[in-house]
One Martini backbone bead per residue (centre of mass of N, CA, C, O) as a GRO file, in nm:
protein
  356
    1MET     BB    1  -5.950   1.380  -2.103
    2PRO     BB    2  -6.165   1.188  -2.232
    3GLY     BB    3  -5.964   1.057  -2.432
    4SER     BB    4  -5.777   0.920  -2.220
    5THR     BB    5  -5.999   0.747  -2.091
    6ILE     BB    6  -6.075   0.584  -2.342
    7ILE     BB    7  -5.796   0.463  -2.394
    8LEU     BB    8  -5.769   0.321  -2.120
    9MET     BB    9  -6.023   0.140  -2.145
   10SER     BB   10  -5.941  -0.002  -2.408
   11PHE     BB   11  -5.683  -0.132  -2.296
   12TRP     BB   12  -5.821  -0.298  -2.073
   13VAL     BB   13  -6.015  -0.464  -2.252
   14ALA     BB   14  -5.796  -0.592  -2.431
   15CYS     BB   15  -5.650  -0.743  -2.203
   16LEU     BB   16  -5.891  -0.914  -2.109
   17SER     BB   17  -5.945  -1.054  -2.380
   18ALA     BB   18  -5.668  -1.190  -2.408
   19SER     BB   19  -5.680  -1.354  -2.146
   20ALA     BB   20  -5.942  -1.510  -2.208
   21ALA     BB   21  -5.841  -1.645  -2.468
   22ARG     BB   22  -5.605  -1.795  -2.342
   23PHE     BB   23  -5.770  -1.975  -2.146
   24THR     BB   24  -5.956  -2.105  -2.362
   25GLU     BB   25  -5.693  -2.228  -2.535
   26THR     BB   26  -5.620  -2.428  -2.338
   27HIS     BB   27  -5.443  -2.718  -2.292
   28CYS     BB   28  -5.436  -3.083  -2.259
   29TYR     BB   29  -5.240  -3.363  -2.116
   30CYS     BB   30  -5.236  -3.726  -2.134
   31GLY     BB   31  -5.090  -4.014  -1.953
   32TYR     BB   32  -4.930  -4.338  -1.937
   33ARG     BB   33  -4.757  -4.557  -1.706
   34ARG     BB   34  -4.566  -4.829  -1.604
   35PHE     BB   35  -4.620  -5.015  -1.280
   36GLY     BB   36  -4.609  -5.303  -1.343
   37THR     BB   37  -4.958  -5.362  -1.331
   38LEU     BB   38  -4.974  -5.055  -1.352
   39LEU     BB   39  -5.155  -4.761  -1.462
   40MET     BB   40  -5.033  -4.430  -1.465
   41LEU     BB   41  -5.177  -4.121  -1.440
   42HIS     BB   42  -5.094  -3.818  -1.633
   43CYS     BB   43  -5.111  -3.455  -1.622
   44ALA     BB   44  -5.095  -3.161  -1.846
   45SER     BB   45  -5.032  -2.834  -2.012
   46ASN     BB   46  -4.771  -2.970  -2.140
   47ARG     BB   47  -4.617  -3.172  -2.366
   48GLU     BB   48  -4.322  -3.181  -2.241
   49ASP     BB   49  -4.425  -3.339  -1.969
   50LEU     BB   50  -4.497  -3.585  -2.196
   51PRO     BB   51  -4.311  -3.810  -2.301
   52THR     BB   52  -4.331  -4.058  -2.546
   53SER     BB   53  -4.112  -4.253  -2.411
   54VAL     BB   54  -4.312  -4.286  -2.143
   55PHE     BB   55  -4.591  -4.201  -2.260
   56HIS     BB   56  -4.933  -4.273  -2.313
   57SER     BB   57  -5.191  -4.160  -2.469
   58VAL     BB   58  -5.465  -3.948  -2.349
   59LEU     BB   59  -5.753  -3.808  -2.361
   60CYS     BB   60  -5.774  -3.439  -2.365
   61HIS     BB   61  -6.016  -3.186  -2.265
   62ARG     BB   62  -6.040  -2.817  -2.298
   63VAL     BB   63  -6.273  -2.561  -2.151
   64GLY     BB   64  -6.137  -2.354  -1.978
   65ASP     BB   65  -6.242  -2.488  -1.653
   66THR     BB   66  -6.282  -2.759  -1.826
   67VAL     BB   67  -6.214  -3.113  -1.776
   68SER     BB   68  -6.152  -3.397  -1.999
   69ILE     BB   69  -6.100  -3.752  -1.941
   70GLY     BB   70  -6.136  -3.932  -2.192
   71GLU     BB   71  -6.341  -4.178  -2.380
   72SER     BB   72  -6.668  -4.282  -2.402
   73ASN     BB   73  -6.661  -4.473  -2.665
   74THR     BB   74  -6.420  -4.673  -2.513
   75LEU     BB   75  -6.513  -4.804  -2.241
   76ALA     BB   76  -6.577  -5.102  -2.301
   77VAL     BB   77  -6.286  -5.171  -2.388
   78MET     BB   78  -6.127  -5.070  -2.137
   79GLN     BB   79  -6.266  -5.262  -1.918
   80LYS     BB   80  -6.134  -5.531  -2.082
   81SER     BB   81  -5.859  -5.423  -2.044
   82GLU     BB   82  -5.569  -5.284  -1.912
   83PHE     BB   83  -5.725  -5.019  -1.817
   84ALA     BB   84  -5.842  -5.148  -1.550
   85GLN     BB   85  -5.531  -5.081  -1.423
   86MET     BB   86  -5.597  -4.782  -1.347
   87ALA     BB   87  -5.440  -4.481  -1.214
   88ILE     BB   88  -5.353  -4.210  -1.014
   89GLU     BB   89  -5.114  -4.018  -0.957
   90PRO     BB   90  -4.941  -3.853  -0.749
   91TYR     BB   91  -5.009  -3.541  -0.853
   92GLY     BB   92  -5.129  -3.598  -1.157
   93LEU     BB   93  -5.326  -3.311  -1.171
   94SER     BB   94  -5.167  -3.043  -1.093
   95GLN     BB   95  -5.072  -2.934  -1.390
   96LEU     BB   96  -5.350  -2.819  -1.479
   97GLN     BB   97  -5.323  -2.544  -1.318
   98GLU     BB   98  -5.118  -2.403  -1.518
   99GLY     BB   99  -5.372  -2.343  -1.731
  100GLY     BB  100  -5.562  -2.297  -1.492
  101ARG     BB  101  -5.852  -2.325  -1.365
  102VAL     BB  102  -6.019  -2.607  -1.201
  103VAL     BB  103  -6.370  -2.668  -1.173
  104LYS     BB  104  -6.415  -2.908  -1.386
  105LEU     BB  105  -6.428  -3.276  -1.367
  106GLN     BB  106  -6.396  -3.544  -1.616
  107LEU     BB  107  -6.419  -3.904  -1.593
  108ASN     BB  108  -6.371  -4.141  -1.886
  109LEU     BB  109  -6.234  -4.373  -1.693
  110PRO     BB  110  -6.105  -4.640  -1.548
  111LEU     BB  111  -6.032  -4.635  -1.167
  112GLN     BB  112  -5.963  -4.957  -1.011
  113ALA     BB  113  -5.678  -5.054  -0.914
  114LYS     BB  114  -5.709  -4.839  -0.675
  115LEU     BB  115  -5.730  -4.648  -0.411
  116LEU     BB  116  -5.799  -4.318  -0.405
  117ASN     BB  117  -5.646  -4.054  -0.276
  118SER     BB  118  -5.566  -3.725  -0.209
  119LEU     BB  119  -5.315  -3.721  -0.406
  120ALA     BB  120  -5.474  -3.743  -0.679
  121PHE     BB  121  -5.616  -3.432  -0.610
  122ALA     BB  122  -5.381  -3.267  -0.586
  123GLY     BB  123  -5.377  -2.928  -0.700
  124LEU     BB  124  -5.718  -2.860  -0.682
  125PRO     BB  125  -5.850  -2.585  -0.530
  126ASP     BB  126  -6.111  -2.517  -0.751
  127LEU     BB  127  -6.282  -2.761  -0.725
  128ARG     BB  128  -6.650  -2.828  -0.770
  129THR     BB  129  -6.672  -3.057  -1.002
  130LEU     BB  130  -6.739  -3.421  -1.013
  131HIS     BB  131  -6.720  -3.660  -1.285
  132ALA     BB  132  -6.773  -4.042  -1.238
  133TRP     BB  133  -7.019  -4.212  -1.419
  134ARG     BB  134  -6.910  -4.369  -1.681
  135ALA     BB  135  -6.700  -4.491  -1.472
  136PRO     BB  136  -6.535  -4.660  -1.257
  137ILE     BB  137  -6.427  -4.590  -0.915
  138ALA     BB  138  -6.170  -4.561  -0.662
  139LEU     BB  139  -6.238  -4.465  -0.316
  140GLU     BB  140  -6.126  -4.320  -0.055
  141SER     BB  141  -6.257  -4.182   0.219
  142CYS     BB  142  -6.046  -3.903   0.201
  143SER     BB  143  -6.011  -3.811  -0.108
  144LEU     BB  144  -6.218  -3.536  -0.092
  145ALA     BB  145  -6.122  -3.360   0.164
  146GLY     BB  146  -5.893  -3.181  -0.006
  147LEU     BB  147  -6.155  -3.030  -0.137
  148PRO     BB  148  -6.276  -2.726  -0.037
  149TRP     BB  149  -6.482  -2.666  -0.318
  150LEU     BB  150  -6.656  -2.909  -0.322
  151GLU     BB  151  -7.001  -2.962  -0.431
  152ASN     BB  152  -7.016  -3.183  -0.674
  153LEU     BB  153  -7.119  -3.535  -0.718
  154VAL     BB  154  -7.072  -3.785  -0.980
  155ILE     BB  155  -7.144  -4.139  -0.946
  156SER     BB  156  -7.095  -4.474  -0.958
  157CYS     BB  157  -7.219  -4.775  -0.821
  158THR     BB  158  -6.971  -4.949  -0.951
  159SER     BB  159  -6.792  -4.857  -0.756
  160THR     BB  160  -6.525  -4.831  -0.524
  161PHE     BB  161  -6.569  -4.844  -0.177
  162ASP     BB  162  -6.549  -4.743   0.113
  163ARG     BB  163  -6.712  -4.683   0.405
  164PHE     BB  164  -6.664  -4.375   0.315
  165LEU     BB  165  -6.738  -4.015   0.258
  166THR     BB  166  -6.572  -3.705   0.270
  167PHE     BB  167  -6.683  -3.364   0.314
  168GLY     BB  168  -6.670  -3.042   0.286
  169PRO     BB  169  -6.809  -2.724   0.329
  170ALA     BB  170  -6.909  -2.703   0.007
  171PHE     BB  171  -7.111  -2.912   0.014
  172LYS     BB  172  -7.427  -3.018  -0.162
  173SER     BB  173  -7.400  -3.282  -0.367
  174ILE     BB  174  -7.502  -3.628  -0.452
  175ARG     BB  175  -7.473  -3.863  -0.733
  176LEU     BB  176  -7.602  -4.192  -0.802
  177THR     BB  177  -7.548  -4.424  -1.058
  178GLY     BB  178  -7.652  -4.740  -1.132
  179CYS     BB  179  -7.832  -4.876  -0.867
  180LEU     BB  180  -7.987  -5.096  -0.984
  181GLY     BB  181  -7.963  -5.384  -0.775
  182ARG     BB  182  -7.784  -5.276  -0.561
  183SER     BB  183  -7.623  -5.383  -0.250
  184LEU     BB  184  -7.688  -5.076  -0.126
  185GLN     BB  185  -7.632  -4.831   0.141
  186PHE     BB  186  -7.721  -4.487   0.205
  187ILE     BB  187  -7.572  -4.242   0.437
  188CYS     BB  188  -7.625  -3.909   0.545
  189ILE     BB  189  -7.401  -3.697   0.736
  190GLN     BB  190  -7.412  -3.435   0.975
  191CYS     BB  191  -7.193  -3.311   1.177
  192SER     BB  192  -7.239  -3.207   1.499
  193GLN     BB  193  -6.937  -3.105   1.575
  194ARG     BB  194  -6.916  -3.048   1.237
  195PRO     BB  195  -7.143  -2.906   1.029
  196GLU     BB  196  -6.954  -2.853   0.767
  197PHE     BB  197  -6.955  -3.168   0.761
  198SER     BB  198  -6.978  -3.462   0.547
  199VAL     BB  199  -7.115  -3.809   0.539
  200LEU     BB  200  -7.091  -4.104   0.337
  201ARG     BB  201  -7.241  -4.403   0.387
  202ILE     BB  202  -7.142  -4.748   0.306
  203LEU     BB  203  -7.373  -5.019   0.290
  204PRO     BB  204  -7.517  -5.297   0.326
  205GLY     BB  205  -7.806  -5.409   0.127
  206PRO     BB  206  -8.066  -5.394  -0.041
  207PRO     BB  207  -8.183  -5.376  -0.331
  208SER     BB  208  -8.218  -5.133  -0.542
  209MET     BB  209  -8.508  -4.951  -0.680
  210GLY     BB  210  -8.307  -4.736  -0.793
  211GLY     BB  211  -8.090  -4.571  -1.023
  212ILE     BB  212  -8.103  -4.304  -0.839
  213VAL     BB  213  -7.900  -4.131  -0.595
  214THR     BB  214  -7.980  -3.846  -0.380
  215PHE     BB  215  -7.796  -3.582  -0.210
  216ASP     BB  216  -7.859  -3.319   0.021
  217LYS     BB  217  -7.761  -3.100   0.255
  218TRP     BB  218  -8.012  -2.928   0.176
  219SER     BB  219  -8.322  -2.833   0.185
  220ASN     BB  220  -8.567  -2.766  -0.083
  221SER     BB  221  -8.823  -2.666  -0.298
  222THR     BB  222  -8.722  -2.837  -0.560
  223GLN     BB  223  -8.784  -3.132  -0.461
  224LEU     BB  224  -9.092  -3.151  -0.539
  225ASN     BB  225  -9.016  -3.133  -0.873
  226SER     BB  226  -8.846  -3.382  -0.871
  227PRO     BB  227  -8.799  -3.696  -1.031
  228VAL     BB  228  -8.587  -3.733  -0.805
  229PRO     BB  229  -8.522  -3.852  -0.512
  230LEU     BB  230  -8.450  -3.646  -0.231
  231ARG     BB  231  -8.200  -3.634   0.004
  232THR     BB  232  -8.089  -3.570   0.333
  233CYS     BB  233  -7.877  -3.470   0.569
  234GLN     BB  234  -7.822  -3.596   0.882
  235LEU     BB  235  -7.785  -3.557   1.203
  236GLY     BB  236  -7.459  -3.656   1.345
  237VAL     BB  237  -7.209  -3.860   1.456
  238CYS     BB  238  -6.855  -3.821   1.429
  239SER     BB  239  -6.563  -3.949   1.380
  240ASP     BB  240  -6.229  -3.929   1.334
  241ASP     BB  241  -6.241  -4.081   1.067
  242HIS     BB  242  -6.453  -3.902   0.931
  243LEU     BB  243  -6.250  -3.639   0.976
  244CYS     BB  244  -5.950  -3.725   0.900
  245ARG     BB  245  -5.723  -3.687   1.140
  246HIS     BB  246  -5.535  -3.968   1.046
  247ASN     BB  247  -5.471  -3.887   0.742
  248TYR     BB  248  -5.187  -3.885   0.564
  249PRO     BB  249  -5.254  -3.808   0.267
  250LEU     BB  250  -5.409  -3.551   0.351
  251LYS     BB  251  -5.173  -3.403   0.478
  252MET     BB  252  -5.007  -3.391   0.217
  253ALA     BB  253  -5.218  -3.245   0.040
  254LEU     BB  254  -5.237  -2.986   0.225
  255SER     BB  255  -4.920  -2.918   0.194
  256TYR     BB  256  -4.983  -2.872  -0.089
  257SER     BB  257  -4.883  -2.614  -0.319
  258VAL     BB  258  -5.020  -2.357  -0.527
  259GLN     BB  259  -4.959  -2.045  -0.615
  260GLU     BB  260  -5.222  -2.056  -0.796
  261SER     BB  261  -5.487  -1.988  -0.599
  262SER     BB  262  -5.738  -1.937  -0.415
  263PRO     BB  263  -5.809  -1.636  -0.241
  264ARG     BB  264  -5.957  -1.795  -0.057
  265THR     BB  265  -6.070  -1.907   0.260
  266ILE     BB  266  -6.089  -2.222   0.452
  267THR     BB  267  -6.203  -2.466   0.641
  268THR     BB  268  -6.023  -2.740   0.750
  269LEU     BB  269  -5.959  -3.047   0.874
  270LEU     BB  270  -5.657  -2.968   0.845
  271THR     BB  271  -5.351  -2.837   0.939
  272PRO     BB  272  -5.115  -2.719   0.766
  273PRO     BB  273  -4.813  -2.664   0.724
  274SER     BB  274  -4.606  -2.373   0.742
  275THR     BB  275  -4.395  -2.536   0.526
  276PRO     BB  276  -4.434  -2.576   0.223
  277PRO     BB  277  -4.361  -2.689  -0.058
  278SER     BB  278  -4.250  -2.625  -0.347
  279SER     BB  279  -4.363  -2.531  -0.641
  280PRO     BB  280  -4.405  -2.535  -0.949
  281GLN     BB  281  -4.344  -2.397  -1.233
  282LEU     BB  282  -4.469  -2.142  -1.397
  283LYS     BB  283  -4.716  -2.138  -1.662
  284ASN     BB  284  -4.879  -1.980  -1.893
  285GLY     BB  285  -5.136  -1.869  -1.716
  286HIS     BB  286  -4.945  -1.770  -1.476
  287ARG     BB  287  -4.778  -1.561  -1.635
  288PHE     BB  288  -4.997  -1.347  -1.635
  289SER     BB  289  -5.005  -1.307  -1.315
  290THR     BB  290  -4.675  -1.262  -1.274
  291VAL     BB  291  -4.616  -1.050  -1.525
  292PHE     BB  292  -4.844  -0.892  -1.677
  293LEU     BB  293  -5.030  -0.786  -1.448
  294PRO     BB  294  -4.829  -0.603  -1.291
  295ALA     BB  295  -4.762  -0.424  -1.536
  296LEU     BB  296  -5.052  -0.329  -1.580
  297LEU     BB  297  -5.086  -0.193  -1.302
  298VAL     BB  298  -4.862   0.014  -1.338
  299VAL     BB  299  -4.980   0.154  -1.586
  300LEU     BB  300  -5.247   0.234  -1.449
  301ALA     BB  301  -5.124   0.404  -1.221
  302VAL     BB  302  -4.978   0.610  -1.402
  303SER     BB  303  -5.230   0.702  -1.557
  304CYS     BB  304  -5.391   0.802  -1.312
  305ALA     BB  305  -5.180   1.008  -1.215
  306THR     BB  306  -5.177   1.178  -1.474
  307CYS     BB  307  -5.478   1.251  -1.479
  308LEU     BB  308  -5.479   1.389  -1.201
  309LEU     BB  309  -5.269   1.609  -1.266
  310ILE     BB  310  -5.415   1.738  -1.504
  311SER     BB  311  -5.677   1.809  -1.351
  312MET     BB  312  -5.542   1.995  -1.142
  313ARG     BB  313  -5.426   2.202  -1.344
  314ILE     BB  314  -5.692   2.280  -1.474
  315SER     BB  315  -5.834   2.370  -1.215
  316ARG     BB  316  -5.629   2.593  -1.140
  317ALA     BB  317  -5.665   2.762  -1.397
  318PHE     BB  318  -5.966   2.824  -1.356
  319ARG     BB  319  -5.935   2.959  -1.078
  320TRP     BB  320  -5.742   3.188  -1.166
  321LYS     BB  321  -5.935   3.311  -1.376
  322SER     BB  322  -6.161   3.381  -1.173
  323TYR     BB  323  -5.998   3.574  -0.998
  324ARG     BB  324  -5.935   3.781  -1.221
  325HIS     BB  325  -6.230   3.845  -1.294
  326TRP     BB  326  -6.297   3.946  -0.978
  327GLY     BB  327  -6.027   4.096  -0.854
  328LEU     BB  328  -5.836   3.888  -0.656
  329ALA     BB  329  -5.537   3.879  -0.777
  330HIS     BB  330  -5.541   4.202  -0.816
  331THR     BB  331  -5.426   4.536  -0.765
  332TYR     BB  332  -5.530   4.826  -0.890
  333ILE     BB  333  -5.339   5.104  -1.020
  334ASP     BB  334  -5.334   5.454  -1.029
  335VAL     BB  335  -5.108   5.650  -1.207
  336HIS     BB  336  -5.260   5.948  -1.167
  337ALA     BB  337  -5.232   5.933  -0.879
  338PRO     BB  338  -5.125   6.051  -0.599
  339GLN     BB  339  -4.847   5.995  -0.392
  340ASN     BB  340  -4.792   5.896  -0.074
  341SER     BB  341  -4.520   6.047   0.122
  342ASN     BB  342  -4.263   6.093   0.378
  343TRP     BB  343  -4.069   6.164   0.164
  344THR     BB  344  -3.858   6.367   0.026
  345THR     BB  345  -3.748   6.529  -0.225
  346SER     BB  346  -3.511   6.475  -0.434
  347VAL     BB  347  -3.170   6.607  -0.455
  348PRO     BB  348  -2.922   6.704  -0.613
  349LEU     BB  349  -2.588   6.760  -0.522
  350ASN     BB  350  -2.532   7.001  -0.754
  351ASN     BB  351  -2.780   7.167  -0.621
  352PHE     BB  352  -2.737   7.454  -0.441
  353GLU     BB  353  -3.007   7.609  -0.450
  354ALA     BB  354  -3.177   7.391  -0.316
  355LYS     BB  355  -3.018   7.380  -0.046
  356VAL     BB  356  -3.071   7.689   0.030
   0.00000   0.00000   0.00000
C-alpha cells in the first residue's frame, strides 16, 4: 500500500515538472506587415502563423508568463525610421495566449502610428503588468479597460494620450517616466458611483518639475520611505465616457473569448454578449490542458479508486481475522457430547425384530 502511494505521487510530480518545463520553454514570434502607410504588428506562439512571405520579423522573447516585444538597443534607430508608423493589429496579441498565460507584457518599440484601442490588447485575459516606458505609445481612452486583471502600468510621458485612461477593478498603480519639462498635468480619480474603477485624466499644465509621476489607488505606509513622491487617486464623479459605456471597440474586445482564460470572474465595465464568437484552435500549451490534463485526472481517479478498494479488502481481512481470534466468527461444537433430538432412532426396514 505505501509503495503504490509513493509511485502515484512520483508520477504526479513528474507530470507537473514536465508541464512546467513545457510552459517555460514556450517561444513567441512577432512580425509586421504593411497596410498603406502603416506597419501592423502581429504576434503568435507558432512560427507557422507568421509566414515570412507576408510578415517581417520583430524580436520577441518569452520566459514563462513574461513576454517582451522589440529590442531596446535599436529604439533610437526605430523611432527615426519607418517603424515610427507601427501599430498593433486588432487581436494582434491574442495568439500569445496559446503558448500559456501572459501575465507581464513589455513593449520595447514605438507604437504611435494611431491610437490603440481595446482590440489591440484583446485576448490577454490574465495580463497584470504592462511596461511601455522605453518607447512612446499611443493609447485611446478605454484601451486598457478591457484588461480585467491589469494591476500595474509603466508608461512614458512622451506617449500620445487621449483625454483620459480608464482602469478596471484590479488597478493598483501607474508610473509615468520621462515627465521632466513636459507640459502635462495628471489627475487620478476613483469613481464615486463605481469605486472599483479608476480614471487617470491627462490635462495641459505647467512643465513638470519631476521626471517620474506615480499614482497608487490606495495609500499605504511604504509611501513614506519611497524616493519618488506617490500620489493617490481621489474620490470623484466619473461620466459615462469615463466608464466607457458607449465604447464600441471595448464591447467587441469583451465579446472576444479565449477558451483557456483565467478561471476567476470579475466585474467588468460592460456586459459581454451571451454568445461570443468561437475562439482560435488551441495549440501548444493549451493542448496540455485540453488533452493531457483530463487523461491524467482519469488515471489519478482510477488509481485512487484502486487504492481505496485494496485498503477496504485489507481492512476487512484484518477484521475477519480478529473475529476468529476472539471466537465470534464460529461456534465450536464438541463432537463427543451427546446430541439431544426429539426424533427416534432410525430402524432399517428389513429389521423385523426391531419393529416388533
